PDB file of C-alpha atoms in Angstrom:
ATOM      1  CA  GLN A   1      19.617  22.359 -14.493  1.00 81.00           C
ATOM      2  CA  VAL A   2      17.049  19.700 -13.613  1.00 94.00           C
ATOM      3  CA  GLN A   3      14.542  18.396 -16.144  1.00 97.00           C
ATOM      4  CA  LEU A   4      11.590  16.112 -15.387  1.00 98.00           C
ATOM      5  CA  VAL A   5       9.857  13.955 -18.001  1.00 97.00           C
ATOM      6  CA  GLU A   6       6.713  11.928 -17.259  1.00 97.00           C
ATOM      7  CA  SER A   7       5.422   8.871 -19.080  1.00 97.00           C
ATOM      8  CA  GLY A   8       2.991   6.007 -18.575  1.00 98.00           C
ATOM      9  CA  GLY A   9      -0.340   7.758 -18.920  1.00 98.00           C
ATOM     10  CA  GLY A  10      -3.126   6.456 -21.085  1.00 98.00           C
ATOM     11  CA  LEU A  11      -6.714   5.289 -21.314  1.00 98.00           C
ATOM     12  CA  VAL A  12      -7.888   2.617 -18.889  1.00 98.00           C
ATOM     13  CA  GLN A  13     -11.227   1.269 -17.716  1.00 98.00           C
ATOM     14  CA  ALA A  14     -12.431   1.763 -14.164  1.00 98.00           C
ATOM     15  CA  GLY A  15     -10.814  -0.724 -11.824  1.00 98.00           C
ATOM     16  CA  GLY A  16      -7.675  -0.964 -13.911  1.00 98.00           C
ATOM     17  CA  SER A  17      -4.106   0.018 -13.111  1.00 98.00           C
ATOM     18  CA  LEU A  18      -1.410   2.289 -14.494  1.00 98.00           C
ATOM     19  CA  THR A  19       2.159   3.075 -13.501  1.00 98.00           C
ATOM     20  CA  LEU A  20       3.476   6.571 -14.092  1.00 98.00           C
ATOM     21  CA  SER A  21       7.191   7.237 -14.345  1.00 98.00           C
ATOM     22  CA  CYS A  22       9.153  10.454 -13.984  1.00 98.00           C
ATOM     23  CA  VAL A  23      12.744  10.458 -15.235  1.00 98.00           C
ATOM     24  CA  VAL A  24      15.064  13.104 -13.827  1.00 98.00           C
ATOM     25  CA  SER A  25      17.906  14.534 -15.872  1.00 97.00           C
ATOM     26  CA  GLY A  26      20.433  16.364 -13.765  1.00 95.00           C
ATOM     27  CA  ASN A  27      21.130  15.869 -10.091  1.00 94.00           C
ATOM     28  CA  ILE A  28      18.183  14.120  -8.473  1.00 95.00           C
ATOM     29  CA  TYR A  29      19.867  14.507  -5.096  1.00 94.00           C
ATOM     30  CA  SER A  30      19.366  18.261  -5.374  1.00 94.00           C
ATOM     31  CA  LEU A  31      15.597  17.692  -5.122  1.00 95.00           C
ATOM     32  CA  ASN A  32      14.857  17.678  -1.418  1.00 94.00           C
ATOM     33  CA  VAL A  33      11.273  16.575  -2.007  1.00 95.00           C
ATOM     34  CA  MET A  34       9.450  15.176  -5.015  1.00 97.00           C
ATOM     35  CA  GLY A  35       5.808  14.511  -5.665  1.00 98.00           C
ATOM     36  CA  TRP A  36       3.042  13.674  -8.078  1.00 98.00           C
ATOM     37  CA  TYR A  37       0.352  16.263  -8.750  1.00 98.00           C
ATOM     38  CA  ARG A  38      -2.771  16.170 -10.882  1.00 98.00           C
ATOM     39  CA  GLN A  39      -5.117  18.656 -12.465  1.00 98.00           C
ATOM     40  CA  ALA A  40      -8.587  17.670 -13.642  1.00 97.00           C
ATOM     41  CA  PRO A  41     -10.593  19.800 -16.094  1.00 91.00           C
ATOM     42  CA  GLY A  42     -11.940  22.861 -14.310  1.00 94.00           C
ATOM     43  CA  LYS A  43     -10.068  22.001 -11.123  1.00 96.00           C
ATOM     44  CA  GLN A  44      -6.996  23.341  -9.362  1.00 96.00           C
ATOM     45  CA  ARG A  45      -3.765  21.379  -9.489  1.00 96.00           C
ATOM     46  CA  GLU A  46      -3.409  19.323  -6.322  1.00 97.00           C
ATOM     47  CA  LEU A  47      -0.783  17.192  -4.651  1.00 97.00           C
ATOM     48  CA  VAL A  48      -1.442  13.466  -4.958  1.00 98.00           C
ATOM     49  CA  ALA A  49       1.559  12.018  -3.125  1.00 98.00           C
ATOM     50  CA  GLY A  50       4.975  13.181  -1.975  1.00 97.00           C
ATOM     51  CA  ALA A  51       8.295  11.556  -1.114  1.00 96.00           C
ATOM     52  CA  THR A  52      11.352  12.742   0.787  1.00 94.00           C
ATOM     53  CA  ILE A  53      14.901  12.702  -0.527  1.00 93.00           C
ATOM     54  CA  GLY A  54      15.366   9.324   1.161  1.00 93.00           C
ATOM     55  CA  GLY A  55      12.356   7.853  -0.608  1.00 91.00           C
ATOM     56  CA  ALA A  56       9.950   7.771   2.318  1.00 93.00           C
ATOM     57  CA  THR A  57       6.342   8.663   1.612  1.00 94.00           C
ATOM     58  CA  ASP A  58       5.415  11.807   3.499  1.00 93.00           C
ATOM     59  CA  TYR A  59       1.967  12.465   2.030  1.00 97.00           C
ATOM     60  CA  VAL A  60      -0.849  10.669   0.235  1.00 98.00           C
ATOM     61  CA  ALA A  61      -4.029  12.519  -0.662  1.00 98.00           C
ATOM     62  CA  PRO A  62      -7.153  11.065   0.987  1.00 98.00           C
ATOM     63  CA  PRO A  63      -8.983  10.341  -2.295  1.00 97.00           C
ATOM     64  CA  VAL A  64      -6.187   8.009  -3.439  1.00 98.00           C
ATOM     65  CA  LYS A  65      -5.050   6.580  -0.110  1.00 98.00           C
ATOM     66  CA  GLY A  66      -4.852   2.805  -0.269  1.00 98.00           C
ATOM     67  CA  ARG A  67      -4.939   2.825  -4.067  1.00 98.00           C
ATOM     68  CA  PHE A  68      -1.855   4.819  -5.127  1.00 98.00           C
ATOM     69  CA  THR A  69       1.752   4.223  -4.087  1.00 98.00           C
ATOM     70  CA  ILE A  70       4.665   6.604  -4.656  1.00 98.00           C
ATOM     71  CA  PHE A  71       8.253   5.402  -4.985  1.00 97.00           C
ATOM     72  CA  ARG A  72      11.439   7.441  -5.339  1.00 97.00           C
ATOM     73  CA  ASP A  73      14.518   5.640  -6.650  1.00 97.00           C
ATOM     74  CA  ASN A  74      17.506   7.967  -6.651  1.00 96.00           C
ATOM     75  CA  ALA A  75      19.831   5.307  -8.069  1.00 96.00           C
ATOM     76  CA  LYS A  76      17.651   5.120 -11.193  1.00 97.00           C
ATOM     77  CA  ASN A  77      16.809   8.836 -11.276  1.00 97.00           C
ATOM     78  CA  THR A  78      13.104   8.061 -11.200  1.00 97.00           C
ATOM     79  CA  LEU A  79       9.902   8.819  -9.347  1.00 98.00           C
ATOM     80  CA  THR A  80       7.027   6.423  -9.968  1.00 98.00           C
ATOM     81  CA  LEU A  81       3.346   6.346  -9.101  1.00 98.00           C
ATOM     82  CA  GLN A  82       1.591   2.987  -9.018  1.00 98.00           C
ATOM     83  CA  MET A  83      -2.136   3.526  -9.468  1.00 98.00           C
ATOM     84  CA  ASN A  84      -4.557   0.695  -8.739  1.00 98.00           C
ATOM     85  CA  SER A  85      -8.351   0.467  -8.670  1.00 98.00           C
ATOM     86  CA  LEU A  86      -8.641   3.534 -10.855  1.00 98.00           C
ATOM     87  CA  LYS A  87     -11.867   5.526 -10.850  1.00 98.00           C
ATOM     88  CA  PRO A  88     -13.297   7.955 -13.416  1.00 98.00           C
ATOM     89  CA  GLU A  89     -12.669  10.800 -10.963  1.00 97.00           C
ATOM     90  CA  ASP A  90      -8.938  10.036 -11.203  1.00 98.00           C
ATOM     91  CA  THR A  91      -8.996  11.377 -14.759  1.00 98.00           C
ATOM     92  CA  ALA A  92      -6.529  14.260 -14.953  1.00 98.00           C
ATOM     93  CA  VAL A  93      -3.188  15.418 -16.250  1.00 98.00           C
ATOM     94  CA  TYR A  94      -0.563  14.120 -13.864  1.00 98.00           C
ATOM     95  CA  TYR A  95       2.602  16.118 -13.217  1.00 98.00           C
ATOM     96  CA  CYS A  96       5.922  15.236 -11.655  1.00 98.00           C
ATOM     97  CA  GLY A  97       7.350  17.935  -9.411  1.00 98.00           C
ATOM     98  CA  GLY A  98      10.564  18.458  -7.485  1.00 97.00           C
ATOM     99  CA  ARG A  99      11.721  21.136  -5.078  1.00 95.00           C
ATOM    100  CA  THR A 100      15.177  22.313  -4.084  1.00 94.00           C
ATOM    101  CA  PHE A 101      15.635  24.007  -0.737  1.00 90.00           C
ATOM    102  CA  ALA A 102      18.207  26.735  -1.316  1.00 84.00           C
ATOM    103  CA  ALA A 103      19.585  29.401   0.972  1.00 83.00           C
ATOM    104  CA  GLY A 104      17.291  32.384   0.752  1.00 81.00           C
ATOM    105  CA  SER A 105      15.051  31.005  -1.983  1.00 81.00           C
ATOM    106  CA  ASP A 106      13.671  27.684  -3.164  1.00 89.00           C
ATOM    107  CA  ARG A 107      13.324  26.367  -6.717  1.00 94.00           C
ATOM    108  CA  THR A 108      10.562  24.181  -8.098  1.00 95.00           C
ATOM    109  CA  TYR A 109      10.735  22.034 -11.230  1.00 96.00           C
ATOM    110  CA  TRP A 110       7.813  20.606 -13.212  1.00 97.00           C
ATOM    111  CA  GLY A 111       7.427  17.976 -15.891  1.00 98.00           C
ATOM    112  CA  GLN A 112       5.250  18.471 -18.957  1.00 97.00           C
ATOM    113  CA  GLY A 113       2.458  16.251 -17.671  1.00 98.00           C
ATOM    114  CA  THR A 114       0.946  12.961 -18.805  1.00 98.00           C
ATOM    115  CA  GLN A 115      -2.749  12.368 -19.441  1.00 98.00           C
ATOM    116  CA  VAL A 116      -4.610   9.704 -17.476  1.00 98.00           C
ATOM    117  CA  THR A 117      -8.156   8.951 -18.590  1.00 98.00           C
ATOM    118  CA  VAL A 118     -10.344   6.453 -16.742  1.00 98.00           C
ATOM    119  CA  SER A 119     -13.534   5.359 -18.461  1.00 97.00           C
ATOM    120  CA  SER A 120     -16.595   3.850 -16.828  1.00 93.00           C
TER     121      SER A 120
END
């Protein structure tokens, strides 16, 4: 079984930076893709950035492009999100997600989420 645990969230002023970390217990190589998602109050959960099993970035959401960077390190069993130039609209609960492509059916794993609050 795979378990994902996020950390690194907190309160920061606009223009500041935070680094989120997701630690994977279990076989990280079983996760064909991984990504960071976020859900703001009253909004639907959305994909922020995704990375392939090899660590290449395959998606960055337009609102965070140029400000956020995703990094997958299989050797350390981690997925990180470097967030720079934070804006109040970035305030949300951020979730680490991973997906296994299996024969016939896929499986998705989620972390518990970490709160990011950006004040103006």
